[in-house]
GROMACS .gro file of C-alpha atoms in nm:
model
  320
    1MET     CA    1  -1.239  -1.575   2.340
    2SER     CA    2  -1.442  -1.847   2.528
    3GLN     CA    3  -1.329  -2.209   2.607
    4ALA     CA    4  -1.616  -2.340   2.444
    5ALA     CA    5  -1.521  -2.135   2.073
    6VAL     CA    6  -1.178  -2.240   2.086
    7SER     CA    7  -1.296  -2.618   2.128
    8LEU     CA    8  -1.496  -2.633   1.846
    9VAL     CA    9  -1.216  -2.486   1.637
   10LEU     CA   10  -0.927  -2.726   1.771
   11GLY     CA   11  -1.218  -2.978   1.721
   12ASP     CA   12  -1.290  -2.893   1.376
   13LYS     CA   13  -1.647  -2.848   1.466
   14TRP     CA   14  -1.668  -2.478   1.440
   15ARG     CA   15  -1.882  -2.441   1.101
   16GLY     CA   16  -2.178  -2.280   1.122
   17ARG     CA   17  -2.109  -2.199   1.520
   18VAL     CA   18  -1.809  -1.985   1.475
   19SER     CA   19  -1.688  -1.725   1.243
   20GLU     CA   20  -1.448  -1.769   0.934
   21ALA     CA   21  -1.230  -1.463   1.080
   22THR     CA   22  -1.255  -1.616   1.444
   23ALA     CA   23  -1.158  -1.983   1.353
   24GLN     CA   24  -0.859  -1.829   1.168
   25ARG     CA   25  -0.774  -1.661   1.487
   26VAL     CA   26  -0.798  -1.935   1.701
   27ARG     CA   27  -0.602  -2.203   1.447
   28GLU     CA   28  -0.283  -1.883   1.443
   29ALA     CA   29  -0.275  -1.841   1.787
   30ALA     CA   30  -0.266  -2.229   1.839
   31ARG     CA   31   0.018  -2.261   1.578
   32ASP     CA   32   0.209  -1.942   1.757
   33LEU     CA   33   0.177  -2.113   2.092
   34GLY     CA   34   0.264  -2.446   1.953
   35TYR     CA   35  -0.050  -2.598   2.104
   36ARG     CA   36  -0.159  -2.967   2.066
   37PRO     CA   37  -0.496  -3.131   2.192
   38ASN     CA   38  -0.446  -3.349   2.505
   39LEU     CA   39  -0.547  -3.659   2.374
   40ALA     CA   40  -0.509  -3.815   2.685
   41ALA     CA   41  -0.779  -3.588   2.843
   42ARG     CA   42  -1.001  -3.633   2.540
   43ASN     CA   43  -0.968  -4.026   2.525
   44LEU     CA   44  -1.077  -4.022   2.912
   45ARG     CA   45  -1.365  -3.792   2.839
   46LEU     CA   46  -1.464  -4.029   2.549
   47GLY     CA   47  -1.417  -4.335   2.790
   48ARG     CA   48  -1.133  -4.498   2.574
   49THR     CA   49  -0.755  -4.520   2.607
   50ARG     CA   50  -0.663  -4.620   2.303
   51THR     CA   51  -0.421  -4.850   2.505
   52VAL     CA   52  -0.429  -5.242   2.467
   53LEU     CA   53  -0.229  -5.452   2.725
   54LEU     CA   54  -0.013  -5.757   2.580
   55VAL     CA   55   0.050  -6.039   2.837
   56VAL     CA   56   0.331  -6.273   2.717
   57PRO     CA   57   0.557  -6.552   2.856
   58ALA     CA   58   0.860  -6.359   2.870
   59LEU     CA   59   1.022  -6.095   2.706
   60THR     CA   60   1.359  -6.325   2.653
   61THR     CA   61   1.232  -6.499   2.341
   62GLU     CA   62   1.325  -6.398   1.977
   63PHE     CA   63   0.936  -6.560   1.918
   64PHE     CA   64   0.721  -6.284   2.159
   65ALA     CA   65   0.964  -6.005   2.047
   66GLY     CA   66   0.822  -6.085   1.700
   67VAL     CA   67   0.441  -6.089   1.826
   68TYR     CA   68   0.531  -5.775   2.001
   69THR     CA   69   0.648  -5.606   1.706
   70GLY     CA   70   0.328  -5.719   1.487
   71ALA     CA   71   0.135  -5.636   1.722
   72THR     CA   72   0.255  -5.261   1.771
   73ARG     CA   73   0.266  -5.215   1.395
   74VAL     CA   74  -0.123  -5.311   1.366
   75ALA     CA   75  -0.216  -5.073   1.687
   76ALA     CA   76  -0.003  -4.773   1.537
   77GLU     CA   77  -0.176  -4.780   1.195
   78HIS     CA   78  -0.511  -4.724   1.427
   79GLY     CA   79  -0.360  -4.486   1.682
   80PHE     CA   80  -0.310  -4.747   1.946
   81GLY     CA   81  -0.068  -4.784   2.205
   82VAL     CA   82   0.063  -5.126   2.360
   83VAL     CA   83   0.182  -5.202   2.709
   84LEU     CA   84   0.368  -5.520   2.696
   85TYR     CA   85   0.356  -5.733   3.036
   86PRO     CA   86   0.569  -6.060   3.093
   87SER     CA   87   0.418  -6.329   3.319
   88PRO     CA   88   0.698  -6.381   3.555
   89GLU     CA   89   0.699  -6.763   3.562
   90GLY     CA   90   0.704  -6.780   3.178
   91ILE     CA   91   0.357  -6.919   3.170
   92GLY     CA   92   0.030  -6.742   3.350
   93PRO     CA   93  -0.111  -6.611   3.556
   94ALA     CA   94   0.069  -6.253   3.557
   95ARG     CA   95   0.041  -6.150   3.900
   96ASP     CA   96  -0.225  -5.894   3.878
   97PRO     CA   97  -0.137  -5.667   3.589
   98PHE     CA   98  -0.464  -5.503   3.611
   99ALA     CA   99  -0.433  -5.391   3.952
  100SER     CA  100  -0.348  -5.027   3.889
  101ALA     CA  101  -0.382  -5.059   3.505
  102GLN     CA  102  -0.785  -5.152   3.471
  103ALA     CA  103  -0.908  -4.771   3.404
  104ALA     CA  104  -0.613  -4.715   3.135
  105LEU     CA  105  -0.684  -5.018   2.916
  106ASP     CA  106  -0.931  -5.077   2.601
  107GLY     CA  107  -0.835  -5.455   2.582
  108VAL     CA  108  -0.619  -5.746   2.628
  109ILE     CA  109  -0.410  -5.983   2.407
  110ALA     CA  110  -0.330  -6.271   2.619
  111SER     CA  111  -0.030  -6.513   2.475
  112SER     CA  112   0.012  -6.832   2.539
  113MET     CA  113  -0.134  -6.805   2.900
  114ALA     CA  114  -0.232  -7.122   3.130
  115ALA     CA  115  -0.587  -7.151   3.169
  116ASP     CA  116  -0.607  -7.025   3.521
  117ALA     CA  117  -0.468  -6.674   3.376
  118LEU     CA  118  -0.803  -6.644   3.161
  119THR     CA  119  -1.025  -6.597   3.491
  120ALA     CA  120  -0.827  -6.328   3.627
  121ILE     CA  121  -0.845  -6.147   3.287
  122ARG     CA  122  -1.213  -6.193   3.259
  123GLY     CA  123  -1.282  -6.084   3.612
  124GLU     CA  124  -1.176  -5.741   3.457
  125ALA     CA  125  -1.448  -5.734   3.210
  126LEU     CA  126  -1.169  -5.607   2.942
  127PRO     CA  127  -1.223  -5.718   2.585
  128LEU     CA  128  -0.980  -5.990   2.552
  129VAL     CA  129  -0.835  -6.193   2.238
  130MET     CA  130  -0.615  -6.514   2.316
  131LEU     CA  131  -0.320  -6.625   2.129
  132ASP     CA  132  -0.210  -6.996   2.112
  133SER     CA  133  -0.543  -7.117   2.298
  134ASP     CA  134  -0.772  -7.397   2.279
  135PRO     CA  135  -1.075  -7.179   2.092
  136ALA     CA  136  -1.307  -7.469   2.215
  137GLY     CA  137  -1.230  -7.346   2.589
  138SER     CA  138  -1.102  -6.997   2.551
  139LEU     CA  139  -1.304  -6.738   2.777
  140GLY     CA  140  -1.185  -6.413   2.518
  141ALA     CA  141  -1.395  -6.289   2.255
  142ALA     CA  142  -1.165  -6.393   2.010
  143THR     CA  143  -0.871  -6.672   1.953
  144VAL     CA  144  -0.598  -6.675   1.688
  145ASN     CA  145  -0.360  -6.946   1.668
  146LEU     CA  146  -0.102  -7.067   1.428
  147ASP     CA  147  -0.146  -7.417   1.264
  148ILE     CA  148   0.057  -7.564   1.478
  149ALA     CA  149  -0.127  -7.914   1.439
  150ASP     CA  150  -0.020  -7.908   1.054
  151GLY     CA  151   0.322  -7.811   1.125
  152VAL     CA  152   0.357  -8.126   1.337
  153ARG     CA  153   0.191  -8.333   1.032
  154GLN     CA  154   0.444  -8.217   0.797
  155VAL     CA  155   0.749  -8.252   1.027
  156ALA     CA  156   0.573  -8.614   1.111
  157GLU     CA  157   0.513  -8.675   0.697
  158HIS     CA  158   0.887  -8.553   0.646
  159LEU     CA  159   1.045  -8.794   0.869
  160LEU     CA  160   0.852  -9.077   0.784
  161SER     CA  161   0.924  -9.032   0.434
  162LEU     CA  162   1.278  -9.080   0.514
  163GLY     CA  163   1.227  -9.364   0.637
  164HIS     CA  164   1.253  -9.309   1.016
  165ARG     CA  165   1.035  -9.557   1.258
  166ARG     CA  166   1.213  -9.481   1.581
  167PHE     CA  167   1.107  -9.176   1.741
  168LEU     CA  168   1.172  -8.975   2.036
  169HIS     CA  169   0.954  -8.668   2.114
  170LEU     CA  170   1.148  -8.416   2.297
  171ALA     CA  171   0.835  -8.210   2.461
  172ALA     CA  172   0.829  -7.870   2.626
  173ASP     CA  173   0.786  -7.959   3.011
  174VAL     CA  174   0.524  -7.664   3.028
  175PRO     CA  175   0.145  -7.713   3.094
  176SER     CA  176  -0.003  -7.505   2.778
  177TRP     CA  177  -0.227  -7.594   2.530
  178THR     CA  178   0.007  -7.533   2.196
  179PHE     CA  179   0.243  -7.809   2.351
  180GLU     CA  180  -0.056  -8.051   2.396
  181VAL     CA  181  -0.168  -8.030   2.037
  182ARG     CA  182   0.210  -8.112   1.921
  183ALA     CA  183   0.172  -8.417   2.154
  184ARG     CA  184  -0.131  -8.531   2.043
  185GLU     CA  185  -0.099  -8.469   1.647
  186LEU     CA  186   0.250  -8.635   1.682
  187ALA     CA  187   0.111  -8.957   1.833
  188ALA     CA  188  -0.170  -8.954   1.600
  189ARG     CA  189   0.036  -8.937   1.291
  190LEU     CA  190   0.257  -9.205   1.405
  191ALA     CA  191   0.002  -9.441   1.515
  192GLY     CA  192  -0.102  -9.462   1.160
  193VAL     CA  193   0.190  -9.614   1.037
  194PRO     CA  194   0.266  -9.989   1.125
  195GLY     CA  195   0.597 -10.037   1.313
  196THR     CA  196   0.655  -9.708   1.427
  197SER     CA  197   0.734  -9.655   1.769
  198VAL     CA  198   0.747  -9.303   1.988
  199ARG     CA  199   0.889  -9.232   2.338
  200THR     CA  200   0.832  -8.893   2.504
  201ALA     CA  201   1.113  -8.712   2.705
  202ARG     CA  202   1.014  -8.409   2.864
  203SER     CA  203   1.248  -8.100   2.933
  204PRO     CA  204   1.231  -7.720   3.016
  205ILE     CA  205   1.288  -7.502   2.746
  206SER     CA  206   1.618  -7.430   2.732
  207ILE     CA  207   1.939  -7.559   2.605
  208GLU     CA  208   2.088  -7.656   2.886
  209GLY     CA  209   1.759  -7.871   3.015
  210ALA     CA  210   1.753  -8.037   2.687
  211VAL     CA  211   2.102  -8.134   2.673
  212ALA     CA  212   2.041  -8.334   3.028
  213ALA     CA  213   1.705  -8.482   2.874
  214ALA     CA  214   1.807  -8.578   2.526
  215GLU     CA  215   2.128  -8.732   2.679
  216THR     CA  216   1.948  -8.920   2.890
  217ALA     CA  217   1.647  -9.056   2.658
  218LEU     CA  218   1.908  -9.141   2.385
  219SER     CA  219   2.147  -9.352   2.600
  220GLY     CA  220   1.866  -9.549   2.754
  221PRO     CA  221   1.785  -9.904   2.716
  222GLY     CA  222   1.660 -10.061   2.405
  223PRO     CA  223   1.681  -9.928   2.027
  224ARG     CA  224   1.802  -9.594   1.999
  225PRO     CA  225   1.569  -9.326   1.846
  226THR     CA  226   1.692  -9.263   1.476
  227ALA     CA  227   1.471  -8.909   1.506
  228VAL     CA  228   1.400  -8.664   1.763
  229VAL     CA  229   1.128  -8.416   1.732
  230CYS     CA  230   1.165  -8.122   1.918
  231ASP     CA  231   0.892  -7.879   2.030
  232ASP     CA  232   1.118  -7.602   2.025
  233ASP     CA  233   1.435  -7.483   1.831
  234GLN     CA  234   1.616  -7.423   2.161
  235LEU     CA  235   1.554  -7.807   2.233
  236ALA     CA  236   1.671  -7.910   1.901
  237ALA     CA  237   1.987  -7.702   2.000
  238GLY     CA  238   2.029  -7.876   2.357
  239THR     CA  239   1.955  -8.211   2.139
  240TYR     CA  240   2.280  -8.160   1.915
  241LYS     CA  241   2.503  -8.126   2.220
  242ALA     CA  242   2.391  -8.427   2.370
  243ALA     CA  243   2.440  -8.625   2.064
  244ARG     CA  244   2.781  -8.498   2.019
  245ARG     CA  245   2.862  -8.598   2.366
  246LEU     CA  246   2.731  -8.942   2.304
  247GLY     CA  247   2.935  -8.978   2.022
  248LEU     CA  248   2.632  -8.933   1.739
  249ARG     CA  249   2.631  -8.733   1.420
  250VAL     CA  250   2.351  -8.505   1.295
  251PRO     CA  251   2.203  -8.628   1.063
  252ASP     CA  252   2.393  -8.965   0.998
  253ASP     CA  253   2.317  -9.103   1.322
  254LEU     CA  254   2.028  -8.894   1.395
  255SER     CA  255   1.771  -8.704   1.288
  256VAL     CA  256   1.677  -8.373   1.447
  257THR     CA  257   1.366  -8.128   1.399
  258GLY     CA  258   1.244  -7.813   1.580
  259LEU     CA  259   0.952  -7.574   1.576
  260ASP     CA  260   0.986  -7.195   1.534
  261ASP     CA  261   1.262  -7.137   1.284
  262LEU     CA  262   1.415  -6.891   1.532
  263ALA     CA  263   1.760  -6.732   1.431
  264LEU     CA  264   1.943  -6.986   1.612
  265ALA     CA  265   1.804  -7.267   1.318
  266THR     CA  266   2.055  -7.128   1.104
  267ALA     CA  267   2.337  -7.047   1.329
  268ILE     CA  268   2.374  -7.440   1.469
  269ASP     CA  269   2.548  -7.676   1.197
  270PRO     CA  270   2.430  -7.848   1.036
  271GLU     CA  271   2.123  -7.594   0.988
  272LEU     CA  272   1.787  -7.728   1.155
  273THR     CA  273   1.518  -7.866   0.983
  274THR     CA  274   1.237  -7.701   1.155
  275VAL     CA  275   0.873  -7.566   1.134
  276ARG     CA  276   0.846  -7.152   1.039
  277LEU     CA  277   0.620  -6.964   1.283
  278ASP     CA  278   0.531  -6.619   1.160
  279ALA     CA  279   0.570  -6.423   1.513
  280GLU     CA  280   0.515  -6.086   1.372
  281LEU     CA  281   0.196  -6.210   1.149
  282PHE     CA  282   0.109  -6.386   1.479
  283GLY     CA  283   0.116  -6.055   1.665
  284GLU     CA  284  -0.069  -5.840   1.366
  285ARG     CA  285  -0.374  -6.104   1.362
  286GLY     CA  286  -0.423  -6.100   1.712
  287MET     CA  287  -0.404  -5.688   1.730
  288ALA     CA  288  -0.662  -5.687   1.432
  289ALA     CA  289  -0.884  -5.942   1.598
  290LEU     CA  290  -0.897  -5.736   1.928
  291LEU     CA  291  -0.983  -5.407   1.721
  292ALA     CA  292  -1.245  -5.588   1.558
  293VAL     CA  293  -1.373  -5.681   1.881
  294LEU     CA  294  -1.361  -5.321   1.984
  295GLN     CA  295  -1.553  -5.211   1.692
  296GLY     CA  296  -1.836  -5.470   1.714
  297ARG     CA  297  -1.698  -5.692   1.396
  298GLU     CA  298  -1.631  -6.071   1.341
  299PRO     CA  299  -1.245  -6.087   1.374
  300GLU     CA  300  -1.059  -6.281   1.071
  301ASP     CA  301  -1.154  -6.644   1.116
  302GLY     CA  302  -0.888  -6.948   1.053
  303ASP     CA  303  -0.524  -7.039   1.188
  304ILE     CA  304  -0.224  -6.924   1.055
  305PRO     CA  305  -0.074  -7.138   0.834
  306VAL     CA  306   0.305  -7.274   0.897
  307ARG     CA  307   0.536  -7.426   0.661
  308LEU     CA  308   0.850  -7.703   0.707
  309VAL     CA  309   1.172  -7.597   0.616
  310VAL     CA  310   1.407  -7.844   0.536
  311ARG     CA  311   1.771  -7.848   0.616
  312GLY     CA  312   2.063  -8.031   0.679
  313SER     CA  313   1.960  -8.179   1.018
  314THR     CA  314   1.727  -8.508   0.860
  315ALA     CA  315   1.814  -8.736   0.616
  316PRO     CA  316   1.741  -9.106   0.606
  317PRO     CA  317   1.826  -9.311   0.918
  318GLY     CA  318   2.173  -9.470   0.905
  319PRO     CA  319   2.288  -9.795   0.963
  320ARG     CA  320   2.160  -9.969   1.248
   0.00000   0.00000   0.00000
């Protein structure tokens, strides 16, 4: 039979152009031979690859594993594959992830990238969705964010309601919009309460770095903070170790909060009061937004809600 006739049958476009008998013979031959259409060749002809690039800061963190899981779940439901690309320095830009892949991608989801990474992505003229990025300055076709500001407000209100007035903000030493939001919201919430003070110490996002930064900040001159607000659960775990070295008890002498709700939060003792971020939903929403962009639809609007989970690491401040 002709290639055209076989193509019409296997593409289910034969009716009115090929006889029923011929169509049946083609289907039987395909079944006997175990033939499957070459989807890659078909997509190439149509100018689509059904492949998305997900750029994340690191592969070693539980949070971004969840983002990847959520993104691939939605992608699979729509016949898309996801290629994962870590930015080697942890924040953007990744080292030219598009040089060899440009022709093999339909779009990009970029998570927690520094601003200079956006230029590289935009230069490839690929549909782009940004995660964890300033919507006012994003170059992406859509931006998907967790409501980090509300998470910080929940932390501040919780600690203030317990009676805390002297705070240490253990801030992630990463030039990223999401960490700028945390610092800005915390300062704004505490500034509205008379008699409240906050000092800031910066740390790389690691337990080891947090131990050193927290120990220095907590042993410095002046009244010791009674509560430490950490940008990340790893920083909170480092604060626990620093407190122990200084002879301080959590939460009797020092309340500690985190942000992420990683498995680590319930592995340390006492269990950590932290803000739960739904990483898988984050990835799902990011992929759904990109699919909407590819189909010419408006992505779902609104930040993803977050929730404070109160555990044993916070309590009213102890005796001065």
